[in-house]
Short mmCIF file of C-alpha atoms in Angstrom, two decimals:
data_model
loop_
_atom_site.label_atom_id
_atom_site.label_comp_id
_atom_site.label_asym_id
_atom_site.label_seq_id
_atom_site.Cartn_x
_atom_site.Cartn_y
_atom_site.Cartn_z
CA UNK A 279 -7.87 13.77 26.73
CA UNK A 280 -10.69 12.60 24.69
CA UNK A 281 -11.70 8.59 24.22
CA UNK A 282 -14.02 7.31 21.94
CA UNK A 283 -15.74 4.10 22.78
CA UNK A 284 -17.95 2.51 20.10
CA UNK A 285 -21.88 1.64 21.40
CA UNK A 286 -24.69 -0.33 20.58
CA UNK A 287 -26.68 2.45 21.96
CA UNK A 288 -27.26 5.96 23.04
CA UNK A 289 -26.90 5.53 26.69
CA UNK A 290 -24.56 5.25 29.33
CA UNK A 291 -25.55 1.63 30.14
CA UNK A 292 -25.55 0.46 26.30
CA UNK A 293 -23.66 -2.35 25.03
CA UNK A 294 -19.47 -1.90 23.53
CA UNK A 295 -20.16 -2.77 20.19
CA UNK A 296 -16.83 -4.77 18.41
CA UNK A 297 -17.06 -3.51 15.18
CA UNK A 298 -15.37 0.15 14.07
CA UNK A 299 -16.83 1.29 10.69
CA UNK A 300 -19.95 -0.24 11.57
CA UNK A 301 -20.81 0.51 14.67
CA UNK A 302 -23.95 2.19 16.04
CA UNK A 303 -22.75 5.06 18.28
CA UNK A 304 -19.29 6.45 18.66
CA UNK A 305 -19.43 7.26 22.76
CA UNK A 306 -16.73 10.60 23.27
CA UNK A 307 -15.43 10.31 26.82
CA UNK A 308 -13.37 13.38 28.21
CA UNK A 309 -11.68 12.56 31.62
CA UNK A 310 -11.05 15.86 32.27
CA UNK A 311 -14.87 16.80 32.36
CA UNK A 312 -16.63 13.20 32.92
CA UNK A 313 -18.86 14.26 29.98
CA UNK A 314 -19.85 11.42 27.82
CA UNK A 315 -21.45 12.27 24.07
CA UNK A 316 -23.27 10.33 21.94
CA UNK A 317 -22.56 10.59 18.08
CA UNK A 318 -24.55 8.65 15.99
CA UNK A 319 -22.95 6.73 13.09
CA UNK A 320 -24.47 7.06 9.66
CA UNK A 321 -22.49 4.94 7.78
CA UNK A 322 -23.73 2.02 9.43
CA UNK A 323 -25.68 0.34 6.56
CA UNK A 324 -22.85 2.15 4.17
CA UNK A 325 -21.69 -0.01 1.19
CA UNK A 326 -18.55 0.35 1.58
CA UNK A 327 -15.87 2.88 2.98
CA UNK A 328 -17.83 2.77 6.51
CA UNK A 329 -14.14 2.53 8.21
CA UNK A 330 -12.72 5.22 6.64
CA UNK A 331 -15.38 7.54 7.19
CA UNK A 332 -16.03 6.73 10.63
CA UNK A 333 -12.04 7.60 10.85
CA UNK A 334 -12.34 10.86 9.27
CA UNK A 335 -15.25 11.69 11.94
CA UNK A 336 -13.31 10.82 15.13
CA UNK A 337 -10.20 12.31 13.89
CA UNK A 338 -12.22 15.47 13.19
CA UNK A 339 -13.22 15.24 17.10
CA UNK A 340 -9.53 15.44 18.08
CA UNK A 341 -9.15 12.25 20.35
CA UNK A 342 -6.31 10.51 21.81
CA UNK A 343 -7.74 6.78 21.48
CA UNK A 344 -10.16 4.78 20.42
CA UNK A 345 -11.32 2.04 22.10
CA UNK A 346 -13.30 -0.93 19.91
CA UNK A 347 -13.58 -4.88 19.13
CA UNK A 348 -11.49 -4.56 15.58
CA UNK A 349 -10.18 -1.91 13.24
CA UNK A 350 -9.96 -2.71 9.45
CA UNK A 351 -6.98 -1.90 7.43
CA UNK A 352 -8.51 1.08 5.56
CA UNK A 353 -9.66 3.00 9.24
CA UNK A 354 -6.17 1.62 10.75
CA UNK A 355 -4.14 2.84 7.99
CA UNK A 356 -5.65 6.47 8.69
CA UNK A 357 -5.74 6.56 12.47
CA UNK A 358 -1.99 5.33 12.30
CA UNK A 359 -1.59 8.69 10.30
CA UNK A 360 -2.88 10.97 12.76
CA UNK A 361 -0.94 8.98 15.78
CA UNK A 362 -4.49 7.85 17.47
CA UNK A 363 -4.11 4.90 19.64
CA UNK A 364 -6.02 1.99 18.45
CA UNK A 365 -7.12 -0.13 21.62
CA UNK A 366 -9.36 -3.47 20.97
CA UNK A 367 -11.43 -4.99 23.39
CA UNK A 368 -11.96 -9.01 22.96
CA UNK A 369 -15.50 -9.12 25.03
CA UNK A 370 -19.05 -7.22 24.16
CA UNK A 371 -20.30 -8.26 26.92
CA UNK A 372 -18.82 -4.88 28.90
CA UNK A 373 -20.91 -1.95 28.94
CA UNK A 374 -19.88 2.18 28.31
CA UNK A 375 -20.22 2.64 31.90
CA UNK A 376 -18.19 -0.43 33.06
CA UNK A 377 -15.29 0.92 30.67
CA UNK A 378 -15.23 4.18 31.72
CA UNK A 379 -15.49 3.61 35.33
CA UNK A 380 -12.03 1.04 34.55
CA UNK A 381 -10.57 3.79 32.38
CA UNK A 382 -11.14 6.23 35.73
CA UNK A 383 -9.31 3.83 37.88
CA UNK B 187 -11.34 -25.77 3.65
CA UNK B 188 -7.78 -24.35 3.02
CA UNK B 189 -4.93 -23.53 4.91
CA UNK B 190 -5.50 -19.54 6.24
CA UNK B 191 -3.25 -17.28 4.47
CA UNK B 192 -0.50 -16.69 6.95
CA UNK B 193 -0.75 -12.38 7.06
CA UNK B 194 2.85 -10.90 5.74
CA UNK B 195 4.51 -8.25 7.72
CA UNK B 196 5.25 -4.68 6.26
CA UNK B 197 7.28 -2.00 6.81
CA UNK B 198 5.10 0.54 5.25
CA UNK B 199 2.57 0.84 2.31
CA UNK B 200 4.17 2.43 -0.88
CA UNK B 201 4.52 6.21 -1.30
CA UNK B 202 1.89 6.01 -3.97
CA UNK B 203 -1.67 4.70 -4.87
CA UNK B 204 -1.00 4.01 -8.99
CA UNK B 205 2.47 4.06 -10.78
CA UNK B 206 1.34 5.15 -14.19
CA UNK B 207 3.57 6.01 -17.77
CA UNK B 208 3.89 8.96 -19.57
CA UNK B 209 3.41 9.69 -23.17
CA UNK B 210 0.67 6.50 -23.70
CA UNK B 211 -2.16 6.37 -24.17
CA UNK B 212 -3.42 5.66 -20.56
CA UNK B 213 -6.90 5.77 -21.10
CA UNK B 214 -7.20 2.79 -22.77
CA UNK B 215 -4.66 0.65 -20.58
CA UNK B 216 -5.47 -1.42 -17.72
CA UNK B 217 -4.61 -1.89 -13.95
CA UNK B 218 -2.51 -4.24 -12.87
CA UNK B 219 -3.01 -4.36 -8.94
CA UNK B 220 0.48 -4.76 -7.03
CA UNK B 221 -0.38 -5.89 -4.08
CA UNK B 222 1.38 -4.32 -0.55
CA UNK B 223 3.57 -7.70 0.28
CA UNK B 224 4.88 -7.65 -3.36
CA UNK B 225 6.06 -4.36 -2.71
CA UNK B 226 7.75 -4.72 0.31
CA UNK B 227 9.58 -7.89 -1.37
CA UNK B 228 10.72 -6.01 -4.33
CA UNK B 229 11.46 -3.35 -2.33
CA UNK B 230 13.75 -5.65 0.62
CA UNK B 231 15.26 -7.89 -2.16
CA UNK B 232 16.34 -5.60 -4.61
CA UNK B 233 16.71 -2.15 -2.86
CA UNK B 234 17.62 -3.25 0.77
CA UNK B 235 19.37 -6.14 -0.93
CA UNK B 236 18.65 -8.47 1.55
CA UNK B 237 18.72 -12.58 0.64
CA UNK B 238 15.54 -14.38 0.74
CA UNK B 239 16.21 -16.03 3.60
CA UNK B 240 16.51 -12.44 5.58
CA UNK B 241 13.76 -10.78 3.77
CA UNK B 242 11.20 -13.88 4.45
CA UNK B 243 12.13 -13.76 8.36
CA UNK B 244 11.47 -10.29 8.36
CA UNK B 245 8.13 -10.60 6.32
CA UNK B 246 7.28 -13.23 9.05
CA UNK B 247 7.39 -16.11 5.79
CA UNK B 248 9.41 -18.56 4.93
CA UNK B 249 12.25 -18.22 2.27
CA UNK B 250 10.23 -20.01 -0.18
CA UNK B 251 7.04 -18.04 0.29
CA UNK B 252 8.91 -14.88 0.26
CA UNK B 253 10.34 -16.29 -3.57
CA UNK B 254 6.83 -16.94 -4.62
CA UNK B 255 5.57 -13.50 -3.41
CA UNK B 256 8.87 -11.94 -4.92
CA UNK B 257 8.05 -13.81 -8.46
CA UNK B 258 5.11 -12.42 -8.91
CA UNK B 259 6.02 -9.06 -8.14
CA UNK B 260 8.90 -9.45 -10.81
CA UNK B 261 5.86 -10.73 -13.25
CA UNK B 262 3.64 -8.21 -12.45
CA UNK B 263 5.99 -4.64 -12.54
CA UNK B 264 7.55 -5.99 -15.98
CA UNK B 265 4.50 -6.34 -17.48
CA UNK B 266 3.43 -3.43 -16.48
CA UNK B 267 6.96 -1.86 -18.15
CA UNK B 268 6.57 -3.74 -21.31
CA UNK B 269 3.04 -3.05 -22.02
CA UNK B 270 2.44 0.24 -20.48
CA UNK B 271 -0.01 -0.41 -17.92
CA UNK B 272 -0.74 1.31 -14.68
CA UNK B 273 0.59 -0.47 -11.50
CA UNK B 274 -2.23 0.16 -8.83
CA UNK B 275 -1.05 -0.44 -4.96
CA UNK B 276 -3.64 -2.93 -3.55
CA UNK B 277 -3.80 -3.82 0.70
CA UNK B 278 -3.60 -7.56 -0.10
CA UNK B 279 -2.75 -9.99 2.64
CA UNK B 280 -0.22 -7.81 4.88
CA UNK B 281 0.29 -6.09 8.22
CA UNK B 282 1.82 -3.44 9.44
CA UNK B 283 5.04 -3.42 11.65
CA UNK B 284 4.10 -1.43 14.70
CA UNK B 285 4.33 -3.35 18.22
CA UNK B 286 1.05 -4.13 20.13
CA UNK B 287 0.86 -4.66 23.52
CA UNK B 288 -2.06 -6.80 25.80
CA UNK B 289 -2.51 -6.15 29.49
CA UNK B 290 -2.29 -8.97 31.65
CA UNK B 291 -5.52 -7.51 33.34
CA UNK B 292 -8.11 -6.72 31.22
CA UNK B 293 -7.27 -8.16 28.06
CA UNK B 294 -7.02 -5.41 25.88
CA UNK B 295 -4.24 -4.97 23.31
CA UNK B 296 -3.56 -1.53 22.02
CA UNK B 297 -0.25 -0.02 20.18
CA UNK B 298 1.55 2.90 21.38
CA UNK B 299 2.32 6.16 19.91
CA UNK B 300 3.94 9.72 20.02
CA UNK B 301 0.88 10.91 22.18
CA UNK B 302 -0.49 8.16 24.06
CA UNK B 303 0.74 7.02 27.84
CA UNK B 304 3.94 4.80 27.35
CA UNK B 305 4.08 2.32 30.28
CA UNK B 306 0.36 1.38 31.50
CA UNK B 307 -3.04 0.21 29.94
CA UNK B 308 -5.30 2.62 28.26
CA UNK B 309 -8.04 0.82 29.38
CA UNK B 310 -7.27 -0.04 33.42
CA UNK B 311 -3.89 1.94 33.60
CA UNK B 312 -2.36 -1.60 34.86
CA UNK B 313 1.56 -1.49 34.30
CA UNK B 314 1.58 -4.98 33.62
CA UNK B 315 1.43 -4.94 30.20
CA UNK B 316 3.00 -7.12 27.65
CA UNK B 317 4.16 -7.11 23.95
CA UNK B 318 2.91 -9.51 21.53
CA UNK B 319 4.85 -11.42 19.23
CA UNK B 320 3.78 -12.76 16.03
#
């Protein structure tokens, strides 16, 4: 099953990043393989829509759950839709590597 | 600064994005933007027939909020019959109804669904998890 984590960064050791729409990097774990990707998030600077179009992109890559600090109602509405878990994280100060290796536990 | 909004609780949002007439001159007429909680009040009032009293618990308000909201609605979708305007479904101040759980470990809260693990945290697969009540 696939995870997406949102970043700061492009690296294993980069920051979780609490916002959804606007968040750097969307991180796809797959704990079947270990892999970790690195997607980078154009809709960063968007105007408006960024949540529902950072939605559309990790429902295209077929996860399971995503994990981030907040979800707004546009990007929650839509991830409801396609049964996605939504899991929020109340500290940034965790890293994609500290998060994965609890996820592995 | 103002007492925060208190967030009211919904079932679901409508089954449609505008509510529009036939046979008038659309064009020209305006939106009037119903907003998800007025919905849900018309809707638990007058088609689930609930009492205020009922329908405000459920919305998480009180009975007297839930008559405010429930006004307006009223004002709103007759004004819309009466002059022909398009009803547009707006988020407003709502939430949805589906439970969310924390762990008692790391924090997280998450919701669960059809495809997800049912009994443990996504995040540290602790099985001490917890719902949350609002």
């Amino acid at each position: 099953m696939k995870t997406v984590i949102t970043s700061t960064g492009n690296e294993i050791n980069s920051k979780f990043d609490l916002r959804f729409g606007r968040t750097s990097y969307f991180c796809v774990y797959d704990d079947e393989t270990g892999n970790t990707e690195f997607i980078l998030n154009d809709n960063k600077e968007a105007q408006g829509g960024a949540g529902t179009k950072g939605a559309e992109k990790v429902i295209e890559l077929g996860v399971t759950k995503v994990v981030s600090g907040h979800f707004g109602p546009k990007a929650k509405e839509l991830l409801d839709k396609f049964k996605i878990q939504l899991v929020t994280m109340p500290d940034d100060t965790k890293t994609i590597a500290e998060i994965i290796e609890m996820m592995k536990k | 600064m103002p007492r925060r909004v208190t967030p009211r609780k919904i079932v679901a949002p409508p089954k449609f994005k505008y509510y529009k007439p036939v046979g008038h001159n659309i064009s020209k007429s305006e939106k009037i933007e119903l907003l998800y909680e007025e919905y849900e009040a018309i809707k638990l009032a007058d088609y689930d027939m609930l009492n205020h009293n009922d329908a405000g618990e459920l919305m998480g308000i009180s009975r007297a909020t839930f008559a405010r909201i429930y006004e307006k609605a009223r004002k709103k979708i007759a004004l819309a019959l009466v002059e022909g305007k398009i009803l547009e479904a707006k988020f407003g101040n709502a939430y949805f109804d589906d439970d969310r759980y924390e762990c008692s470990n790391c924090k997280a809260t998450f919701n669960i669904t059809e495809n997800s693990v049912k009994d443990k945290c996504p995040i540290c697969n602790n099985k001490n998890i917890n719902k949350i009540e609002f």
